[in-house]
PDB file of C-alpha atoms in Angstrom:
ATOM      1  CA  UNK A   1     138.115   0.274 185.303  1.00 85.00           C
ATOM      2  CA  UNK A   2     134.656   0.532 183.810  1.00 93.00           C
ATOM      3  CA  UNK A   3     132.903  -1.826 181.409  1.00 96.00           C
ATOM      4  CA  UNK A   4     131.790  -0.006 178.264  1.00 97.00           C
ATOM      5  CA  UNK A   5     128.806  -1.014 176.198  1.00 96.00           C
ATOM      6  CA  UNK A   6     127.801  -0.770 172.581  1.00 94.00           C
ATOM      7  CA  UNK A   7     127.652   1.720 170.982  1.00 93.00           C
ATOM      8  CA  UNK A   8     131.111   2.987 171.924  1.00 96.00           C
ATOM      9  CA  UNK A   9     133.829   3.711 169.357  1.00 95.00           C
ATOM     10  CA  UNK A  10     136.520   2.182 171.572  1.00 96.00           C
ATOM     11  CA  UNK A  11     134.976  -1.258 170.984  1.00 97.00           C
ATOM     12  CA  UNK A  12     135.762  -0.888 167.257  1.00 96.00           C
ATOM     13  CA  UNK A  13     139.353   0.233 167.862  1.00 96.00           C
ATOM     14  CA  UNK A  14     142.358  -2.041 167.256  1.00 97.00           C
ATOM     15  CA  UNK A  15     144.495  -1.794 170.386  1.00 98.00           C
ATOM     16  CA  UNK A  16     148.282  -1.496 170.560  1.00 98.00           C
ATOM     17  CA  UNK A  17     150.728  -4.121 171.808  1.00 98.00           C
ATOM     18  CA  UNK A  18     150.898  -4.501 175.571  1.00 98.00           C
ATOM     19  CA  UNK A  19     154.024  -2.899 177.027  1.00 96.00           C
ATOM     20  CA  UNK A  20     155.424  -4.735 180.064  1.00 96.00           C
ATOM     21  CA  UNK A  21     157.810  -1.866 180.842  1.00 95.00           C
ATOM     22  CA  UNK A  22     155.002   0.666 181.229  1.00 94.00           C
ATOM     23  CA  UNK A  23     152.263  -1.479 182.716  1.00 94.00           C
ATOM     24  CA  UNK A  24     151.789  -3.724 185.740  1.00 97.00           C
ATOM     25  CA  UNK A  25     150.495  -6.873 184.039  1.00 97.00           C
ATOM     26  CA  UNK A  26     149.587  -8.830 187.215  1.00 97.00           C
ATOM     27  CA  UNK A  27     147.625  -5.908 188.665  1.00 97.00           C
ATOM     28  CA  UNK A  28     145.778  -5.150 185.413  1.00 97.00           C
ATOM     29  CA  UNK A  29     144.980  -8.828 184.863  1.00 98.00           C
ATOM     30  CA  UNK A  30     143.591  -9.173 188.395  1.00 98.00           C
ATOM     31  CA  UNK A  31     141.376  -6.104 187.932  1.00 97.00           C
ATOM     32  CA  UNK A  32     140.077  -7.471 184.639  1.00 98.00           C
ATOM     33  CA  UNK A  33     139.452 -10.932 186.117  1.00 98.00           C
ATOM     34  CA  UNK A  34     137.556  -9.359 189.036  1.00 97.00           C
ATOM     35  CA  UNK A  35     135.386  -7.372 186.615  1.00 96.00           C
ATOM     36  CA  UNK A  36     134.801 -10.403 184.392  1.00 97.00           C
ATOM     37  CA  UNK A  37     133.625 -12.436 187.390  1.00 95.00           C
ATOM     38  CA  UNK A  38     131.544  -9.542 188.765  1.00 95.00           C
ATOM     39  CA  UNK A  39     129.655  -9.347 185.446  1.00 94.00           C
ATOM     40  CA  UNK A  40     129.325 -13.167 185.148  1.00 93.00           C
ATOM     41  CA  UNK A  41     131.473 -13.316 182.040  1.00 96.00           C
ATOM     42  CA  UNK A  42     133.910 -15.906 180.709  1.00 97.00           C
ATOM     43  CA  UNK A  43     136.108 -13.391 178.907  1.00 98.00           C
ATOM     44  CA  UNK A  44     136.937  -9.699 178.981  1.00 98.00           C
ATOM     45  CA  UNK A  45     139.132  -7.790 176.523  1.00 98.00           C
ATOM     46  CA  UNK A  46     141.048  -4.541 176.943  1.00 97.00           C
ATOM     47  CA  UNK A  47     138.718  -2.702 174.557  1.00 95.00           C
ATOM     48  CA  UNK A  48     135.776  -3.439 176.833  1.00 97.00           C
ATOM     49  CA  UNK A  49     137.352  -1.442 179.664  1.00 97.00           C
ATOM     50  CA  UNK A  50     138.816   1.260 177.380  1.00 97.00           C
ATOM     51  CA  UNK A  51     142.375   0.056 177.845  1.00 97.00           C
ATOM     52  CA  UNK A  52     144.733   0.405 174.876  1.00 97.00           C
ATOM     53  CA  UNK A  53     146.776  -2.784 175.115  1.00 97.00           C
ATOM     54  CA  UNK A  54     146.586  -6.302 173.704  1.00 98.00           C
ATOM     55  CA  UNK A  55     145.407  -8.140 176.803  1.00 98.00           C
ATOM     56  CA  UNK A  56     142.333 -10.138 177.643  1.00 98.00           C
ATOM     57  CA  UNK A  57     141.307 -12.482 180.401  1.00 98.00           C
ATOM     58  CA  UNK A  58     139.345 -15.695 180.093  1.00 98.00           C
ATOM     59  CA  UNK A  59     137.900 -18.375 182.315  1.00 97.00           C
ATOM     60  CA  UNK A  60     138.001 -21.927 180.982  1.00 94.00           C
ATOM     61  CA  UNK A  61     135.195 -24.333 181.880  1.00 90.00           C
ATOM     62  CA  UNK A  62     137.464 -26.036 184.377  1.00 87.00           C
ATOM     63  CA  UNK A  63     140.354 -24.168 185.840  1.00 88.00           C
ATOM     64  CA  UNK A  64     141.322 -20.727 186.982  1.00 95.00           C
ATOM     65  CA  UNK A  65     140.924 -17.536 184.962  1.00 98.00           C
ATOM     66  CA  UNK A  66     144.099 -16.305 183.298  1.00 98.00           C
ATOM     67  CA  UNK A  67     145.418 -13.391 181.247  1.00 98.00           C
ATOM     68  CA  UNK A  68     146.405 -13.553 177.590  1.00 98.00           C
ATOM     69  CA  UNK A  69     148.870 -10.861 176.500  1.00 98.00           C
ATOM     70  CA  UNK A  70     149.930 -10.006 172.930  1.00 98.00           C
ATOM     71  CA  UNK A  71     148.300 -13.153 171.535  1.00 98.00           C
ATOM     72  CA  UNK A  72     148.661 -14.715 168.114  1.00 98.00           C
ATOM     73  CA  UNK A  73     146.751 -17.528 166.472  1.00 98.00           C
ATOM     74  CA  UNK A  74     149.152 -20.042 164.974  1.00 98.00           C
ATOM     75  CA  UNK A  75     146.772 -22.650 163.536  1.00 98.00           C
ATOM     76  CA  UNK A  76     143.021 -23.071 163.122  1.00 98.00           C
ATOM     77  CA  UNK A  77     141.159 -26.267 162.334  1.00 98.00           C
ATOM     78  CA  UNK A  78     139.345 -26.694 159.049  1.00 97.00           C
ATOM     79  CA  UNK A  79     136.290 -27.810 161.007  1.00 97.00           C
ATOM     80  CA  UNK A  80     134.015 -25.182 162.480  1.00 97.00           C
ATOM     81  CA  UNK A  81     131.049 -25.083 164.790  1.00 97.00           C
ATOM     82  CA  UNK A  82     128.033 -22.797 164.963  1.00 97.00           C
ATOM     83  CA  UNK A  83     127.254 -21.928 168.572  1.00 97.00           C
ATOM     84  CA  UNK A  84     125.705 -19.160 170.630  1.00 96.00           C
ATOM     85  CA  UNK A  85     127.770 -16.263 171.965  1.00 96.00           C
ATOM     86  CA  UNK A  86     127.047 -13.325 174.197  1.00 96.00           C
ATOM     87  CA  UNK A  87     129.184 -10.334 175.114  1.00 97.00           C
ATOM     88  CA  UNK A  88     129.388  -8.222 178.253  1.00 97.00           C
ATOM     89  CA  UNK A  89     129.476  -5.085 176.091  1.00 97.00           C
ATOM     90  CA  UNK A  90     126.248  -6.131 174.316  1.00 96.00           C
ATOM     91  CA  UNK A  91     123.876  -6.986 177.196  1.00 92.00           C
ATOM     92  CA  UNK A  92     121.110  -9.466 176.377  1.00 91.00           C
ATOM     93  CA  UNK A  93     122.286  -9.943 172.777  1.00 94.00           C
ATOM     94  CA  UNK A  94     122.919 -13.552 171.824  1.00 95.00           C
ATOM     95  CA  UNK A  95     124.085 -14.623 168.370  1.00 96.00           C
ATOM     96  CA  UNK A  96     125.017 -17.889 166.698  1.00 96.00           C
ATOM     97  CA  UNK A  97     128.561 -17.425 165.398  1.00 97.00           C
ATOM     98  CA  UNK A  98     130.550 -19.847 163.235  1.00 97.00           C
ATOM     99  CA  UNK A  99     134.088 -20.376 164.575  1.00 98.00           C
ATOM    100  CA  UNK A 100     136.888 -22.951 164.207  1.00 98.00           C
ATOM    101  CA  UNK A 101     136.505 -25.638 166.866  1.00 96.00           C
ATOM    102  CA  UNK A 102     140.261 -26.062 167.484  1.00 98.00           C
ATOM    103  CA  UNK A 103     143.053 -23.505 167.532  1.00 98.00           C
ATOM    104  CA  UNK A 104     146.700 -23.374 168.454  1.00 98.00           C
ATOM    105  CA  UNK A 105     147.643 -20.083 170.083  1.00 98.00           C
ATOM    106  CA  UNK A 106     150.677 -18.306 171.409  1.00 98.00           C
ATOM    107  CA  UNK A 107     150.731 -15.508 173.994  1.00 98.00           C
ATOM    108  CA  UNK A 108     152.571 -14.085 176.971  1.00 98.00           C
ATOM    109  CA  UNK A 109     151.451 -14.679 180.546  1.00 98.00           C
ATOM    110  CA  UNK A 110     151.451 -11.961 183.239  1.00 98.00           C
ATOM    111  CA  UNK A 111     155.158 -12.564 183.880  1.00 97.00           C
ATOM    112  CA  UNK A 112     156.025 -12.161 180.199  1.00 97.00           C
ATOM    113  CA  UNK A 113     156.669 -15.876 179.656  1.00 98.00           C
ATOM    114  CA  UNK A 114     155.749 -17.414 176.315  1.00 98.00           C
ATOM    115  CA  UNK A 115     152.792 -19.823 176.375  1.00 98.00           C
ATOM    116  CA  UNK A 116     151.562 -22.100 173.585  1.00 98.00           C
ATOM    117  CA  UNK A 117     148.177 -23.801 173.951  1.00 97.00           C
ATOM    118  CA  UNK A 118     145.848 -25.985 171.970  1.00 97.00           C
ATOM    119  CA  UNK A 119     142.284 -24.892 172.677  1.00 98.00           C
ATOM    120  CA  UNK A 120     139.110 -26.681 171.686  1.00 97.00           C
ATOM    121  CA  UNK A 121     135.387 -26.003 171.625  1.00 96.00           C
ATOM    122  CA  UNK A 122     134.263 -23.536 174.333  1.00 96.00           C
ATOM    123  CA  UNK A 123     137.777 -22.360 175.242  1.00 97.00           C
ATOM    124  CA  UNK A 124     138.637 -21.838 171.549  1.00 98.00           C
ATOM    125  CA  UNK A 125     135.435 -19.826 171.137  1.00 98.00           C
ATOM    126  CA  UNK A 126     136.247 -17.599 174.128  1.00 98.00           C
ATOM    127  CA  UNK A 127     139.786 -17.002 172.866  1.00 98.00           C
ATOM    128  CA  UNK A 128     138.625 -16.150 169.341  1.00 98.00           C
ATOM    129  CA  UNK A 129     135.864 -13.824 170.600  1.00 98.00           C
ATOM    130  CA  UNK A 130     138.266 -11.902 172.848  1.00 98.00           C
ATOM    131  CA  UNK A 131     141.034 -11.915 170.208  1.00 98.00           C
ATOM    132  CA  UNK A 132     138.564 -10.294 167.802  1.00 98.00           C
ATOM    133  CA  UNK A 133     137.928  -7.541 170.366  1.00 98.00           C
ATOM    134  CA  UNK A 134     141.637  -6.654 170.379  1.00 98.00           C
ATOM    135  CA  UNK A 135     141.400  -6.072 166.622  1.00 98.00           C
ATOM    136  CA  UNK A 136     138.270  -3.937 167.014  1.00 97.00           C
ATOM    137  CA  UNK A 137     135.985  -6.691 165.712  1.00 97.00           C
ATOM    138  CA  UNK A 138     132.765  -7.285 167.627  1.00 97.00           C
ATOM    139  CA  UNK A 139     130.698 -10.437 167.385  1.00 97.00           C
ATOM    140  CA  UNK A 140     127.694  -8.631 165.901  1.00 96.00           C
ATOM    141  CA  UNK A 141     129.725  -8.183 162.694  1.00 95.00           C
ATOM    142  CA  UNK A 142     130.176 -11.961 162.361  1.00 95.00           C
ATOM    143  CA  UNK A 143     126.531 -12.623 161.458  1.00 94.00           C
ATOM    144  CA  UNK A 144     124.185 -11.562 158.657  1.00 93.00           C
ATOM    145  CA  UNK A 145     122.179  -8.357 158.941  1.00 94.00           C
ATOM    146  CA  UNK A 146     118.945 -10.351 159.118  1.00 95.00           C
ATOM    147  CA  UNK A 147     120.193 -12.555 161.968  1.00 94.00           C
ATOM    148  CA  UNK A 148     121.435  -9.472 163.809  1.00 93.00           C
ATOM    149  CA  UNK A 149     118.098  -7.709 163.330  1.00 94.00           C
ATOM    150  CA  UNK A 150     116.164 -10.689 164.719  1.00 93.00           C
ATOM    151  CA  UNK A 151     118.556 -10.967 167.672  1.00 91.00           C
ATOM    152  CA  UNK A 152     118.200  -7.219 168.376  1.00 92.00           C
ATOM    153  CA  UNK A 153     114.410  -7.655 168.547  1.00 93.00           C
ATOM    154  CA  UNK A 154     114.859 -10.416 171.122  1.00 92.00           C
ATOM    155  CA  UNK A 155     117.362  -8.215 172.964  1.00 90.00           C
ATOM    156  CA  UNK A 156     114.797  -5.394 173.235  1.00 90.00           C
ATOM    157  CA  UNK A 157     112.166  -7.827 174.550  1.00 89.00           C
ATOM    158  CA  UNK A 158     114.575  -9.204 177.150  1.00 86.00           C
ATOM    159  CA  UNK A 159     115.450  -5.686 178.308  1.00 84.00           C
ATOM    160  CA  UNK A 160     111.759  -4.769 178.617  1.00 84.00           C
ATOM    161  CA  UNK A 161     111.107  -7.886 180.668  1.00 82.00           C
ATOM    162  CA  UNK A 162     114.114  -7.249 182.929  1.00 76.00           C
ATOM    163  CA  UNK A 163     113.242  -3.554 183.365  1.00 76.00           C
ATOM    164  CA  UNK A 164     109.606  -4.388 184.110  1.00 72.00           C
ATOM    165  CA  UNK A 165     110.663  -6.998 186.655  1.00 60.00           C
ATOM    166  CA  UNK A 166     112.981  -4.499 188.361  1.00 51.00           C
ATOM    167  CA  UNK A 167     110.211  -1.884 188.565  1.00 50.00           C
ATOM    168  CA  UNK A 168     107.745  -4.434 189.954  1.00 52.00           C
ATOM    169  CA  UNK A 169     110.226  -5.628 192.573  1.00 51.00           C
ATOM    170  CA  UNK A 170     110.964  -2.022 193.589  1.00 43.00           C
ATOM    171  CA  UNK A 171     107.322  -0.958 193.864  1.00 43.00           C
ATOM    172  CA  UNK A 172     106.414  -4.172 195.691  1.00 48.00           C
ATOM    173  CA  UNK A 173     109.227  -3.604 198.176  1.00 44.00           C
ATOM    174  CA  UNK A 174     108.010  -0.110 199.129  1.00 48.00           C
ATOM    175  CA  UNK A 175     104.438  -1.194 199.852  1.00 44.00           C
TER     176      UNK A 175
END
């Protein structure tokens, strides 16, 4: 399993329903959770690892990471919140995205059992971000072109700083 980064057409692809008869849900979920943790993420969707199935993993603020399979959003609150988001497939890009602050969701767990949850704030944001991925929607499309352009400029600066730091550390270490 390999994390893909923008630009990659698979990130814009709506994935098919997860098939429990053809796939090993516990194994796939564990691989995705391991990758999510390895990359310091709080969510990882199938599209991001070029897997064609409606599955994502998420890590709530308190609690263990878990898999969400064939999810649906049943209710969303009328109230929304503007907050910052990042994405493992868009390194160093951070955007303020408006999202509902409460949602009621339905999905299958790794054993195929139905789960209904009420999620709020950060957990709702993670779920909605990853749910969007499954439909081929990336968070950069949820903001204005001007906001995206400004964020891309910051992204380039961050990458220059990180690359410069890496070069300095490497050259210092060989002296």
